[in-house]
PDB file of C-alpha atoms in Angstrom:
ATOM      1  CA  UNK A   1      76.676  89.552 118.620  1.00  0.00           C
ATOM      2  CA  UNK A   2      73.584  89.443 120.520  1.00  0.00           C
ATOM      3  CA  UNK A   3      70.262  91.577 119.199  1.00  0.00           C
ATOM      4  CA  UNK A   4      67.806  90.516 122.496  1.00  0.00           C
ATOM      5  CA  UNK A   5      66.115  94.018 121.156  1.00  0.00           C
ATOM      6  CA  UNK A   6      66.044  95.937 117.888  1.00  0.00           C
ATOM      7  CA  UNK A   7      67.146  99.321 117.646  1.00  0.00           C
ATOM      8  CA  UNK A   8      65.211 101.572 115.219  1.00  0.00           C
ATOM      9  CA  UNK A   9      66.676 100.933 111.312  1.00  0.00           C
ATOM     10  CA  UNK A  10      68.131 104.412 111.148  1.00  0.00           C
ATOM     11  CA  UNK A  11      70.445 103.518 114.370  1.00  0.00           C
ATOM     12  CA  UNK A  12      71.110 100.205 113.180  1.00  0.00           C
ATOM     13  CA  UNK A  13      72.112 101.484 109.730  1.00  0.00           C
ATOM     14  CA  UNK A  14      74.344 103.831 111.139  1.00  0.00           C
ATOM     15  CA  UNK A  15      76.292 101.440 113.511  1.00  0.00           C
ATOM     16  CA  UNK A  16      76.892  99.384 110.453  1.00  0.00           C
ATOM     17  CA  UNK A  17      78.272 102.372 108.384  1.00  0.00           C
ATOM     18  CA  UNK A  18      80.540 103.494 111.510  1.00  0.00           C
ATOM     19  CA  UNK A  19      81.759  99.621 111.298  1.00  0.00           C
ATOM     20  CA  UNK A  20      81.094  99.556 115.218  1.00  0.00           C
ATOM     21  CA  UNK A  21      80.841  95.696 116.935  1.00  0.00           C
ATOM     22  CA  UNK A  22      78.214  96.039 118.525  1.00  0.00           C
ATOM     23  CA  UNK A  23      75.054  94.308 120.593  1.00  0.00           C
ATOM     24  CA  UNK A  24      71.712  95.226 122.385  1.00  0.00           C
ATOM     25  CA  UNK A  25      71.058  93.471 125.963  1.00  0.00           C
ATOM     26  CA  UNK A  26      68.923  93.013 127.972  1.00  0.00           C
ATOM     27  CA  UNK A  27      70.336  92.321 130.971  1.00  0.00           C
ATOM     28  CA  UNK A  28      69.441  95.232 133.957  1.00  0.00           C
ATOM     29  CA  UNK A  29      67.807  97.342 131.473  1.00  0.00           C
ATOM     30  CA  UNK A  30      67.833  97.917 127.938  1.00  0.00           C
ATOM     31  CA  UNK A  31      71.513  98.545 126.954  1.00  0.00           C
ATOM     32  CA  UNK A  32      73.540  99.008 123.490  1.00  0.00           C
ATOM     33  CA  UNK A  33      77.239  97.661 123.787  1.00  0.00           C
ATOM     34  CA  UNK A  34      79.517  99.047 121.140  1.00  0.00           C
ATOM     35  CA  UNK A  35      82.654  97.362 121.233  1.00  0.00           C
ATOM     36  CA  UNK A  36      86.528  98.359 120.225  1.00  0.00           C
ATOM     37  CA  UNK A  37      84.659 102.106 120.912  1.00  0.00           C
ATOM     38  CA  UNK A  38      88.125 104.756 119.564  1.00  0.00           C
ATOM     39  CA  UNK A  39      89.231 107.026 122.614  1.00  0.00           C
ATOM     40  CA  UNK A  40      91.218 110.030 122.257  1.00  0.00           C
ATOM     41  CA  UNK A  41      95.241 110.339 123.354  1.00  0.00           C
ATOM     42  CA  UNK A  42      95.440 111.096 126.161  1.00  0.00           C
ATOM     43  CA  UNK A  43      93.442 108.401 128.462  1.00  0.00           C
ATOM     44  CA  UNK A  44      94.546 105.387 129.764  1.00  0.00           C
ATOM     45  CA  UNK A  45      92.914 102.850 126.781  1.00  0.00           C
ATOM     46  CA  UNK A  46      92.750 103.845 123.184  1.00  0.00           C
ATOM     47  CA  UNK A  47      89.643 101.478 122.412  1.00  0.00           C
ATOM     48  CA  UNK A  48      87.000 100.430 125.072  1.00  0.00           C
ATOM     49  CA  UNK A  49      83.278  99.286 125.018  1.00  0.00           C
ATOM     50  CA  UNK A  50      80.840 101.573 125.494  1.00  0.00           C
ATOM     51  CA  UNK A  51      77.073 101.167 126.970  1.00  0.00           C
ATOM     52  CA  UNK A  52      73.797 103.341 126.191  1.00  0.00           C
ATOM     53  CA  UNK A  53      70.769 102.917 128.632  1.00  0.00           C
ATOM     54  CA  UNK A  54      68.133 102.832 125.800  1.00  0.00           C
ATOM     55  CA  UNK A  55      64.798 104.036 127.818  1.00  0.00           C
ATOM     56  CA  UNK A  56      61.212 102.830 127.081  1.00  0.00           C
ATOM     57  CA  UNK A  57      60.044 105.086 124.451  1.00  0.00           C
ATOM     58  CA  UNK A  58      63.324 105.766 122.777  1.00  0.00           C
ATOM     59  CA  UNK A  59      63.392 107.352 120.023  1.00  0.00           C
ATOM     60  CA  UNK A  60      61.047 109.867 121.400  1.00  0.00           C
ATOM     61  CA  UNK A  61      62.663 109.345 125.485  1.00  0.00           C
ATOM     62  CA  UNK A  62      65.978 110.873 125.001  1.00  0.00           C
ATOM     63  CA  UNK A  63      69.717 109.041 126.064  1.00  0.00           C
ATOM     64  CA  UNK A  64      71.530 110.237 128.534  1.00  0.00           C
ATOM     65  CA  UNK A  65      74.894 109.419 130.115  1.00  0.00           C
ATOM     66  CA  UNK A  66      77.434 106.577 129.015  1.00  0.00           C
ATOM     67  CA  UNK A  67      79.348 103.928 130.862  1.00  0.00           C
ATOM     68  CA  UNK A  68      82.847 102.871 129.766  1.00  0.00           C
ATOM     69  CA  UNK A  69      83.922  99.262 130.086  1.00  0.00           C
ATOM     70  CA  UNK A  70      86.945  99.358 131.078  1.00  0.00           C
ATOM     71  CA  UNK A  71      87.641 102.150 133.082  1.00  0.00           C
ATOM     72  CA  UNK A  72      89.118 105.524 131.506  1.00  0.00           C
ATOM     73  CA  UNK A  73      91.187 107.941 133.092  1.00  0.00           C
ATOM     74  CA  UNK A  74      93.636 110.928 132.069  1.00  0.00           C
ATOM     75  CA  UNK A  75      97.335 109.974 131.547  1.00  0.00           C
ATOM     76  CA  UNK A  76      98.203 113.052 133.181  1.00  0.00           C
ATOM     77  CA  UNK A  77      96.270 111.613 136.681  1.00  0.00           C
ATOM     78  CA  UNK A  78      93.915 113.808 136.650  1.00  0.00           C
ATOM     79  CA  UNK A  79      90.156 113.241 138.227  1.00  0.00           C
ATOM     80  CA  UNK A  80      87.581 112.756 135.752  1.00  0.00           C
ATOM     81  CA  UNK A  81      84.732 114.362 137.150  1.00  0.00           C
ATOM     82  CA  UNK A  82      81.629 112.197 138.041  1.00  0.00           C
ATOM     83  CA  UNK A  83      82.985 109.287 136.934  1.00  0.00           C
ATOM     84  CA  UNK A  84      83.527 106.563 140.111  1.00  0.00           C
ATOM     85  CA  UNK A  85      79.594 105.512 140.245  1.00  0.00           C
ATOM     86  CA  UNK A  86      79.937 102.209 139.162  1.00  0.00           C
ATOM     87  CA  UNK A  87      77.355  99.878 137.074  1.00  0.00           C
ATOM     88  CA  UNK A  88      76.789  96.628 136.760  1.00  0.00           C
ATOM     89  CA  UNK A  89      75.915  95.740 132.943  1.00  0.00           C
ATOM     90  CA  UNK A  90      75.651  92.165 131.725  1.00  0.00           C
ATOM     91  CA  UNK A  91      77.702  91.081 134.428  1.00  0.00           C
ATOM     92  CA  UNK A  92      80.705  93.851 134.772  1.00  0.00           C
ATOM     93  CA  UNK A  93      81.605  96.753 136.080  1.00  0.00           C
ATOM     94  CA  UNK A  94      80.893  99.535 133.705  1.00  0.00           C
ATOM     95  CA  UNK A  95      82.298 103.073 134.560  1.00  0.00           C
ATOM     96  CA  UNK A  96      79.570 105.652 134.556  1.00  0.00           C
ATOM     97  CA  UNK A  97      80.066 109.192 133.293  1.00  0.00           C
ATOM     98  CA  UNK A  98      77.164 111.501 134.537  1.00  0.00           C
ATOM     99  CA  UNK A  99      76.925 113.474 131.525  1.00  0.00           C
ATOM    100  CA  UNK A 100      73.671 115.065 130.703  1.00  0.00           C
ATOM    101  CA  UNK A 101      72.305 117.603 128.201  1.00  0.00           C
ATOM    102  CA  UNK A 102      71.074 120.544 129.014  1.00  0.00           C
ATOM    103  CA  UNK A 103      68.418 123.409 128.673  1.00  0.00           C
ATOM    104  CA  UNK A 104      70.722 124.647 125.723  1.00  0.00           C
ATOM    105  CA  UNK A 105      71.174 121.461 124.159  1.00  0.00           C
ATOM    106  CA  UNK A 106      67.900 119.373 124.887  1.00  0.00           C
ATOM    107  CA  UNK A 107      67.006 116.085 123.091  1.00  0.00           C
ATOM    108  CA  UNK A 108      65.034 116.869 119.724  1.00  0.00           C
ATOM    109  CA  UNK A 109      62.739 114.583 119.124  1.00  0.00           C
ATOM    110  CA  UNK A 110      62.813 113.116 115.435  1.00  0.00           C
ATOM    111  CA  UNK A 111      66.210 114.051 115.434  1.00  0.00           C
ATOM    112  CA  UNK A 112      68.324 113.139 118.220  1.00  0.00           C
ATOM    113  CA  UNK A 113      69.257 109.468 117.797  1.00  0.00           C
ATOM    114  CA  UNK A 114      72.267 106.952 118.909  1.00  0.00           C
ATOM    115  CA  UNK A 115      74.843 109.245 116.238  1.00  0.00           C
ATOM    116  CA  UNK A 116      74.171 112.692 117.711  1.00  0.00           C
ATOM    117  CA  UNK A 117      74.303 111.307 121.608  1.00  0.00           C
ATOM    118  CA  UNK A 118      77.425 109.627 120.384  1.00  0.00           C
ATOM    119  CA  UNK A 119      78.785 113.167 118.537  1.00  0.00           C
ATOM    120  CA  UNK A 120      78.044 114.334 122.646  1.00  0.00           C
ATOM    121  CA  UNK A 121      80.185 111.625 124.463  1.00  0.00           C
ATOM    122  CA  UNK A 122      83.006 112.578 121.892  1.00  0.00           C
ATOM    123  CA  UNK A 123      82.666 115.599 122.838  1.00  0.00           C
ATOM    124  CA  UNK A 124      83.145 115.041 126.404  1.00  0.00           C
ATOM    125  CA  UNK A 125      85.752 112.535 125.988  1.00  0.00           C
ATOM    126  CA  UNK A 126      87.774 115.670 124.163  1.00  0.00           C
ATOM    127  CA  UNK A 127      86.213 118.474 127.068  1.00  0.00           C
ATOM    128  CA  UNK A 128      87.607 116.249 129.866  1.00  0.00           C
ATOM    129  CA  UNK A 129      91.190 116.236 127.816  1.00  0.00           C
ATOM    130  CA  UNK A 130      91.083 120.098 127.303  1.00  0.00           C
ATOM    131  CA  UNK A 131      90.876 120.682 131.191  1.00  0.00           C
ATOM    132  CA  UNK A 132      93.937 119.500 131.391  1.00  0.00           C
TER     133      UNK A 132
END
């Protein structure tokens, strides 16, 4: 897998541990693929890829969003909110899921990393499944 930029050792370590396949690119941007990425019942793929935007001054710049590669909807047909934007990542269309923290949850800085933002898109992932 490529590594055409190094994440800090803690984020590394921890994709390792998780047993993710993953890759950094940089291709548009800075971006971390994690492949075979599991997905709840309930959508229309049980494993996808998943992309992080990794901004300049990450750790301290905080995540936001994810993009899903391929496409996820709900089995039971309903709309996933702001979800059809579209981007292009290392050559494919990546679904993007405007997802953002807010005032009550902001990024921490020295703590917030690639495992809590990815504790967050879990959590949506299971949110958008609770609607119904």
């Amino acid at each position: 897998m490529r590594r055409e930029f190094d994440l800090p050792p803690e984020d590394a370590t921890y994709l390792e541990t998780k047993g993710f396949t993953w890759e950094t690119t940089l291709q548009g941007g800075m971006w971390l693929l994690m492949h075979e990425y599991p997905i709840p019942a309930g959508y229309n793929n049980r494993q996808v890829s998943v992309a992080l935007k990794i901004p300049s001054g990450y750790p301290d710049a905080q995540i936001d969003m994810v993009f899903f590669n391929p496409h996820l909807i709900l089995n039971n047909g309903r709309a996933i909110a702001a979800s059809q934007a579209v981007q292009k990542i290392d050559g494919k269309d990546w679904q993007r899921w405007s997802r953002h923290r807010t005032s009550q949850n902001p990024w921490r800085c020295g703590v917030d990393c690639v495992a809590t933002h990815l504790q967050l898109v879990d959590h949506w992932l299971l949110r958008e499944l609770a609607k119904g």
